[in-house]
Coordinates of C-alpha atoms and ligand atoms in Angstrom, one line a residue:
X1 CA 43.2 -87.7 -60.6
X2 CA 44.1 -89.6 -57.7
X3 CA 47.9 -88.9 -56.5
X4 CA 49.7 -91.8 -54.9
X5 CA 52.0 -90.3 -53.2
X6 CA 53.4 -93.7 -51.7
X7 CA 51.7 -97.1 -52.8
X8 CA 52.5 -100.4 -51.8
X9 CA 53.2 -102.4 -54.9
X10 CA 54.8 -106.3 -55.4
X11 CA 56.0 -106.6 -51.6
X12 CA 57.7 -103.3 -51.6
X13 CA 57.1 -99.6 -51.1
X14 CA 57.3 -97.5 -53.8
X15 CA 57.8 -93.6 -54.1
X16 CA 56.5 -90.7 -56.7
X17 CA 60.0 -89.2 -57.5
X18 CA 59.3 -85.5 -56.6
X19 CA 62.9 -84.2 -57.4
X20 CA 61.8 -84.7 -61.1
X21 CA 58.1 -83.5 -60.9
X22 CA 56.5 -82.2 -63.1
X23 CA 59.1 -82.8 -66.0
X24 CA 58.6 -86.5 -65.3
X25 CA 56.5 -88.9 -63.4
X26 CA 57.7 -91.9 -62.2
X27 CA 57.8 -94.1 -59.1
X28 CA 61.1 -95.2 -57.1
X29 CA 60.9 -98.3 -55.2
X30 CA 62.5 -99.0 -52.0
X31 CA 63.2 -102.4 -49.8
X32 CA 65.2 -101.2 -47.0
X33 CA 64.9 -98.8 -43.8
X34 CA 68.4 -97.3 -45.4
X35 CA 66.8 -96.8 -48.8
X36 CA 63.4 -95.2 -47.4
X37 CA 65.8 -93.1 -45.1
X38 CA 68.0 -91.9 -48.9
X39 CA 64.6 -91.2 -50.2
X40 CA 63.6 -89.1 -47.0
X41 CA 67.1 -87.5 -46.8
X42 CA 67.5 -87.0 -50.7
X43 CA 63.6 -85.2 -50.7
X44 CA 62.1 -88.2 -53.2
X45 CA 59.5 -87.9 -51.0
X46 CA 59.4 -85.0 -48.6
X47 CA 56.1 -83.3 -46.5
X48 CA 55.6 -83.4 -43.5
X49 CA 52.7 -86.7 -43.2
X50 CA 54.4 -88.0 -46.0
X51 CA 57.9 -88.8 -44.4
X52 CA 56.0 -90.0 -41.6
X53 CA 54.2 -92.5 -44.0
X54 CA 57.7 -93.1 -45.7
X55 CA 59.8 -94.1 -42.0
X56 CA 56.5 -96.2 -41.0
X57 CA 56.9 -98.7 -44.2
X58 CA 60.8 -98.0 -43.4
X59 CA 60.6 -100.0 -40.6
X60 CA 57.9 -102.4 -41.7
X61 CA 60.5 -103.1 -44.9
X62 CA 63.7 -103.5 -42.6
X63 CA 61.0 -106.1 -40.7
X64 CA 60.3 -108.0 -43.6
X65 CA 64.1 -108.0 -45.2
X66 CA 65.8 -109.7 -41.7
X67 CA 62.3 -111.8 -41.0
X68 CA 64.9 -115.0 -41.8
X69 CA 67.3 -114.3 -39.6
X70 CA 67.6 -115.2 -35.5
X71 CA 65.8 -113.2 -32.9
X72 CA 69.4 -111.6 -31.9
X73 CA 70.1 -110.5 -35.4
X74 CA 66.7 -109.5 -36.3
X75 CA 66.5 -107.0 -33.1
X76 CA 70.1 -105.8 -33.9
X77 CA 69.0 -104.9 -37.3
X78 CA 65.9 -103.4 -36.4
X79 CA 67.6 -101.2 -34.1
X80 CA 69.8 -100.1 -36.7
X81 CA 67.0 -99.3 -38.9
X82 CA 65.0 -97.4 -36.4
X83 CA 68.5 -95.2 -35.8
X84 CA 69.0 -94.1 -39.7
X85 CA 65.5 -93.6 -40.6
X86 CA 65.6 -91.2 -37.3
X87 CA 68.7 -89.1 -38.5
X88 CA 67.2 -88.6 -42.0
X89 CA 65.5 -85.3 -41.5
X90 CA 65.0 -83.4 -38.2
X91 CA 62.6 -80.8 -39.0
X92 CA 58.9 -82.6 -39.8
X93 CA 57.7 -84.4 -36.3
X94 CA 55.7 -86.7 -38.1
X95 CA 59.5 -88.7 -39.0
X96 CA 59.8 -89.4 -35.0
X97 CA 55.8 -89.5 -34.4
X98 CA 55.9 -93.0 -36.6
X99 CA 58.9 -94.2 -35.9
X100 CA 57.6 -94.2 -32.1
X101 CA 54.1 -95.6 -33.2
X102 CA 55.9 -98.5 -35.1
X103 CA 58.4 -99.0 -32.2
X104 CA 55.0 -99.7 -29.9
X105 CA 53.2 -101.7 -31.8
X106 CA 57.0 -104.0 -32.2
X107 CA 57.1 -103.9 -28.6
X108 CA 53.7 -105.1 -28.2
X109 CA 54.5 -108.1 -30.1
X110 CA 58.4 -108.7 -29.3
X111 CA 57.7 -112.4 -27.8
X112 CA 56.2 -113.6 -31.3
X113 CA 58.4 -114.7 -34.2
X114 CA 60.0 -112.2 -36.8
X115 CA 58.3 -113.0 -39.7
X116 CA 54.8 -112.2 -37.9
X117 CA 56.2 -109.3 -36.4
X118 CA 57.5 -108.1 -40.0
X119 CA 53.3 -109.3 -41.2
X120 CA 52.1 -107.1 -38.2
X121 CA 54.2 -104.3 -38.6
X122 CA 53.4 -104.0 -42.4
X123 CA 50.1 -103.9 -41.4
X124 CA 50.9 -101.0 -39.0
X125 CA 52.4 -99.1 -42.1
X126 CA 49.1 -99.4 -44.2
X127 CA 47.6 -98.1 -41.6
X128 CA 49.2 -94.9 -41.0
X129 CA 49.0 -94.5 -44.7
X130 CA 45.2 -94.7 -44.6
X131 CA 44.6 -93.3 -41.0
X132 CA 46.4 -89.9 -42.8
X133 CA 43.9 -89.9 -46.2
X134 CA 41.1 -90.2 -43.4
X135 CA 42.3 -87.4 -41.3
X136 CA 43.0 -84.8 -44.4
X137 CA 39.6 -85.1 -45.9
X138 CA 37.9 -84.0 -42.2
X139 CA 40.8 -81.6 -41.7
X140 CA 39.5 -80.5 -45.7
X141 CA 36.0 -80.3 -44.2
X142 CA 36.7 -78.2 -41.0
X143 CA 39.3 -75.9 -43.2
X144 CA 36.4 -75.7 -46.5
X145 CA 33.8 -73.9 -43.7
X146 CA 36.2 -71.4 -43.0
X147 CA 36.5 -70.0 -47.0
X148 CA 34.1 -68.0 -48.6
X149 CA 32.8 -68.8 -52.0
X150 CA 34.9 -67.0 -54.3
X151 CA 37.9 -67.1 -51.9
X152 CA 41.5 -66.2 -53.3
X153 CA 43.7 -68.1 -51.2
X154 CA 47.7 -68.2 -50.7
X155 CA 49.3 -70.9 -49.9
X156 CA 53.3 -71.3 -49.5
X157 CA 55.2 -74.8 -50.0
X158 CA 53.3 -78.0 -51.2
X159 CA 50.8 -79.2 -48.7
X160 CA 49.0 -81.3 -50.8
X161 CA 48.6 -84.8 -51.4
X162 CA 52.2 -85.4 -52.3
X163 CA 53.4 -84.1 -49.1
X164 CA 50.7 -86.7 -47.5
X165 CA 49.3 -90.0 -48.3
X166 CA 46.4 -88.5 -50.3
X167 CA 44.4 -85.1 -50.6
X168 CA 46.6 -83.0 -48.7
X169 CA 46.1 -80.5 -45.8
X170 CA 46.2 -76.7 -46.8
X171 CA 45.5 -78.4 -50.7
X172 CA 42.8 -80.7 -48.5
X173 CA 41.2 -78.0 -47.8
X174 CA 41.2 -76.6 -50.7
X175 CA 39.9 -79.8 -52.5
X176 CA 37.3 -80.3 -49.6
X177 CA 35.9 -76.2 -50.7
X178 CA 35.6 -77.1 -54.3
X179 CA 33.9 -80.4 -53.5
X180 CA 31.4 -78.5 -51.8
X181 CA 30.7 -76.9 -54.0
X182 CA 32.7 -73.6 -53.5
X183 CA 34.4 -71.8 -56.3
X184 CA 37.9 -70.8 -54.8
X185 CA 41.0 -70.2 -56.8
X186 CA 44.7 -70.5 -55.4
X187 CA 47.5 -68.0 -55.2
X188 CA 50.7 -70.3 -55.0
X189 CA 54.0 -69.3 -53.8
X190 CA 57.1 -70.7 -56.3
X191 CA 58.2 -71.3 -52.8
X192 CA 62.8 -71.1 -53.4
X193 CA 64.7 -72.8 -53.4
X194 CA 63.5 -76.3 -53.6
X195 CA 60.4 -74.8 -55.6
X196 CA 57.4 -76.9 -54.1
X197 CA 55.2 -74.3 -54.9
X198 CA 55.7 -73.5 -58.5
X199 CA 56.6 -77.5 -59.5
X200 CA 54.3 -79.9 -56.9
X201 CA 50.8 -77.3 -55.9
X202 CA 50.9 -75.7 -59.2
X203 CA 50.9 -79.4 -60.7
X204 CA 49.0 -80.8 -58.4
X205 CA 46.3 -77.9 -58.7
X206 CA 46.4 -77.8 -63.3
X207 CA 45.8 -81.9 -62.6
X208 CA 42.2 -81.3 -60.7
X209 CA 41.5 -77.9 -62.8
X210 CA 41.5 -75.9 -59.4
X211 CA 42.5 -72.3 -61.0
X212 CA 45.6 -72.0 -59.8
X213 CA 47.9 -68.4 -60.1
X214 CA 51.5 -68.6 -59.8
X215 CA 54.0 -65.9 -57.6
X216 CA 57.2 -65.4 -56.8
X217 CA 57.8 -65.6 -53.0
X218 CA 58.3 -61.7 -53.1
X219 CA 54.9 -61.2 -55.0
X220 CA 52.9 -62.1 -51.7
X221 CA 53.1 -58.7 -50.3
X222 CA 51.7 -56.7 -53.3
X223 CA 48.7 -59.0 -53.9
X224 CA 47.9 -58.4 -50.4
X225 CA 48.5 -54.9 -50.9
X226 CA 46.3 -54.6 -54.0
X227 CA 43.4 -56.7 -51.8
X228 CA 44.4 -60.3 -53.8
X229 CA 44.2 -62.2 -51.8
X230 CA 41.4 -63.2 -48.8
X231 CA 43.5 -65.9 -46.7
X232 CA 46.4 -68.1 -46.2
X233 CA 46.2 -71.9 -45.8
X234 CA 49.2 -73.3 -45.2
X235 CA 51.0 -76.9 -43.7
X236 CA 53.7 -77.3 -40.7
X237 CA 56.4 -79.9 -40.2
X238 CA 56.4 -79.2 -36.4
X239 CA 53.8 -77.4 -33.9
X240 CA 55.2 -76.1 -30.3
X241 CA 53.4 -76.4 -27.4
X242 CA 52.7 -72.9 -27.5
X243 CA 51.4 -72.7 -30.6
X244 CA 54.1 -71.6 -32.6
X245 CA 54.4 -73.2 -36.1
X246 CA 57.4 -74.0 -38.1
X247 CA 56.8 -74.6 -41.6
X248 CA 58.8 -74.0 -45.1
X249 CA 61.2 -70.9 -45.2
X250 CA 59.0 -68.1 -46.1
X251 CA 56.2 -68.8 -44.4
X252 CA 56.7 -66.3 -41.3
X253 CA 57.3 -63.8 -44.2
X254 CA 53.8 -64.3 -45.4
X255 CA 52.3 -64.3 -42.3
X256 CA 54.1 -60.6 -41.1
X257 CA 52.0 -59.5 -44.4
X258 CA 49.2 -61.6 -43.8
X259 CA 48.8 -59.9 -40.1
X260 CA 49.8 -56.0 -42.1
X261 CA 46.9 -56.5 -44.0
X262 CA 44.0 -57.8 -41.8
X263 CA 44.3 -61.2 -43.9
X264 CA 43.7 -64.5 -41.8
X265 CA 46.2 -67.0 -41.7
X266 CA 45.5 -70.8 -40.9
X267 CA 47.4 -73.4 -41.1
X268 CA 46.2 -77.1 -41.3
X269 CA 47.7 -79.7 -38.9
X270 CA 46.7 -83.2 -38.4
X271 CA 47.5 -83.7 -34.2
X272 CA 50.4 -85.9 -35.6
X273 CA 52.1 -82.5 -36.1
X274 CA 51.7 -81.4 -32.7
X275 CA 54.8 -81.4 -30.6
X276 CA 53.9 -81.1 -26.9
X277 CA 57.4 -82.0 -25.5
X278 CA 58.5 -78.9 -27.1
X279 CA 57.4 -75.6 -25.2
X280 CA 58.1 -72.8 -27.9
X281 CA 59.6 -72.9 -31.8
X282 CA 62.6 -71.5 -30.4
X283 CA 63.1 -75.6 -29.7
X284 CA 62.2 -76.7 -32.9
X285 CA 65.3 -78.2 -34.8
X286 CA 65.4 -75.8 -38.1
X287 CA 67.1 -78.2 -40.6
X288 CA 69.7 -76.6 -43.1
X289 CA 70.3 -78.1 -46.4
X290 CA 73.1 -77.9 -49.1
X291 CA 73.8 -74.7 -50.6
X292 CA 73.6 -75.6 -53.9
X293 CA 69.9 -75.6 -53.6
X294 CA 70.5 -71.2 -53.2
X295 CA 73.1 -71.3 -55.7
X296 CA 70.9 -72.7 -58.6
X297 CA 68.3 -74.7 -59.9
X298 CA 69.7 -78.6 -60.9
X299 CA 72.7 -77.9 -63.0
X300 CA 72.3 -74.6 -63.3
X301 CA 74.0 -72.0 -61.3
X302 CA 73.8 -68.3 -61.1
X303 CA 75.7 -66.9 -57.7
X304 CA 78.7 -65.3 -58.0
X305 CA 81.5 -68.3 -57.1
X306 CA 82.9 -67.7 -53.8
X307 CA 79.7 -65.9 -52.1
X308 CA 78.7 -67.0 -48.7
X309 CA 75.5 -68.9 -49.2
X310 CA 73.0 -69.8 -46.4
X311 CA 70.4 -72.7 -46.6
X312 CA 67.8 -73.3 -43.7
X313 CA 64.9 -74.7 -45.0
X314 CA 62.4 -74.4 -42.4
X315 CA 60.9 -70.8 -40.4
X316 CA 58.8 -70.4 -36.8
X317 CA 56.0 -68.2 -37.1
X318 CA 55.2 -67.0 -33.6
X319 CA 51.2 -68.4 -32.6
X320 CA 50.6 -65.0 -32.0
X321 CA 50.6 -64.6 -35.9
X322 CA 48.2 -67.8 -36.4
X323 CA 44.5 -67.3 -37.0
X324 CA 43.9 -70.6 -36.5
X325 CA 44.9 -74.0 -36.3
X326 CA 43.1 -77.0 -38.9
X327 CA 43.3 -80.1 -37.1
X328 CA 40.6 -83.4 -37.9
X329 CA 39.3 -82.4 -34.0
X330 CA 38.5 -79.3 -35.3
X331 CA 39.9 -75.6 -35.8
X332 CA 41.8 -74.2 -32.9
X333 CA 41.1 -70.3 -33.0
X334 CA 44.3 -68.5 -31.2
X335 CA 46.1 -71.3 -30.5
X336 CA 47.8 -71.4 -27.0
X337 CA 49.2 -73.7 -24.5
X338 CA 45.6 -75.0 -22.7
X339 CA 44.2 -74.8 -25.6
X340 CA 46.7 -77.5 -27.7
X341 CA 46.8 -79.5 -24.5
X342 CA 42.8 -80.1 -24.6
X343 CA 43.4 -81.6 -28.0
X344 CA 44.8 -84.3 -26.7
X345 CA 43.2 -84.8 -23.6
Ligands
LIG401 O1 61.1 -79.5 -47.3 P1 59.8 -80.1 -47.5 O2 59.3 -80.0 -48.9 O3 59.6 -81.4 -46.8 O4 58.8 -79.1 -46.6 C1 57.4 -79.3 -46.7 C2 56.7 -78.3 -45.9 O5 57.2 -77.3 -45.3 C3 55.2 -78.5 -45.9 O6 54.5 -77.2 -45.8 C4 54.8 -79.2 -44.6 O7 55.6 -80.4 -44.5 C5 53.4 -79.6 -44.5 S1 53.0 -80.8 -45.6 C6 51.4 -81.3 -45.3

């Protein structure tokens, strides 16, 4: 089954709702930078490509709503758009990564009229949406050599195709390995408290038959213990400089174990993820969300009233920690400084 994450659809974007997954499937649509930003902000769509995918159509859909308007105005507006899409999330760099592509390829057309540059800039936005599909399935193919057949892997969060466009990157990989042929099963983290693990990779695996096993977060240590489990694949919202990787709380957790028990630990990351202007994680904004996400599940809520709850939603784990690196240029062993800066050179 083919998961569209995001889909253009009757001149507007629309969005799988993954608050509701997998109780319910059903698409939002959106026609506004401030909608796509309330979609960002509000997790309808969340993962770290897939926001990226969500602000590039943002901005093409702001484009296309003031096209009518004078040059002034539209520019104004535009502005505007640009500004809220940028404050709806701060972890994931991928938000600011396509905001600055569409802001270049708008400046590279600022002399022609607004309803071209609202054509061109749509364009731009299908683009990035099929430029991401591309890059997952090599990523999958770099990732898929490094499993044995037979492999039990862990993964934490959802990095799958609804955190993307399409396929996914630590699920990429996984779908890549089973395409070729390789019989791997997945150990998925329920991943509190948003629960991407247990609602969007367990869902997403049952959907393709990839023999899925689900854990509590503090389950990952015992199946490691009892030799469970032969590597971890995971995403990242944000990659240092240095090589240190911020990803979903939790994850540094399971790579302390992974590292206790000899285990390797990858993580797959399209270059789009790769954040030279910061030097270390220590930089990397950590994003902390409502509390009533630690309090409860939806309506339901089981803290004691009146406890001190905290909320951030995103951990560094040191590169020291990282086997390796799954980017569509290849797999970055040890990832360091020289190393990261050669990807892009
Ligand atoms: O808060 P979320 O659900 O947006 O967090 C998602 C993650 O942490 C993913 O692991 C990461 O974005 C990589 S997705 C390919």
């Amino acid at each position: 089954m083919k998961v569209e994450t995001l889909r253009w659809f009757n001149n507007r974007l629309e969005m799988i709702d993954q608050r509701i997954l997998p109780a319910a499937f059903e698409y939002l649509s959106y026609y506004s930078a401030a909608s796509v930003a309330e979609g960002i902000r509000s997790m309808v769509v969340r993962g770290a490509p897939a926001i990226g995918v969500a602000a590039a159509y943002g901005v093409a859909l702001e484009a296309l709503r003031l096209q009518d308007k004078s040059a002034d105005e539209f520019n104004a507006g535009m502005e505007t758009g640009f500004t809220v899409l940028a404050a709806s999330r701060p972890t994931a760099v991928n938000l600011f990564w396509a905001l600055q592509r569409m802001r270049k390829a708008w400046e590279g057309m600022a002399t022609q009229a607004p309803q071209q540059i609202a054509q061109s800039l749509l364009a731009e936005a299908h683009e990035v949406l099929a430029e991401d599909i591309r890059i997952n399935k090599v990523m999958g193919g770099y990732g898929a050599a490094l499993l044995k057949d037979g492999a039990r892997v862990l993964t934490h969060c959802n990095a799958g195709a609804l955190a993307t466009a399409g396929w996914g990157t630590a699920l990429g990989v996984f779908r890549s390995a089973v395409e070729a042929g390789k019989k791997i099963s997945v150990i998925a983290d329920e991943t509190r408290p948003f629960l991407q693990g247990a609602r969007l990779t367990a869902w997403e695996m049952v959907q393709e038959n990839i023999p899925v096993t689900l854990i509590t977060d503090n389950m990952a240590g015992y199946m490691m213990s009892q030799g469970e489990v032969d590597a971890v694949v995971v995403g990242t919202d944000r990659v240092a400089a240095n090589g240190d990787v911020a990803n979903k709380i939790g994850t540094y957790m399971v790579a302390v174990l992974a590292k206790r028990h000899n285990i390797p630990f990858y993580v797959a990351c399209p270059l789009s993820t790769i954040d030279l202007t910061i030097s270390s994680g220590k930089d990397i904004p950590i994003e902390e969300r409502s509390v009533d996400e630690v309090k409860g599940f939806r309506d339901t809520h089981w803290a004691a009233e009146g406890v001190k709850i905290r909320n951030p939603s995103f951990d560094v784990t040191p590169a020291e920690l990282v086997t390796g690196l799954i980017t569509e240029k290849g797999v970055v062993l040890q990832p360091d400084v020289e190393k990261l800066r050669k990807l892009f050179a």
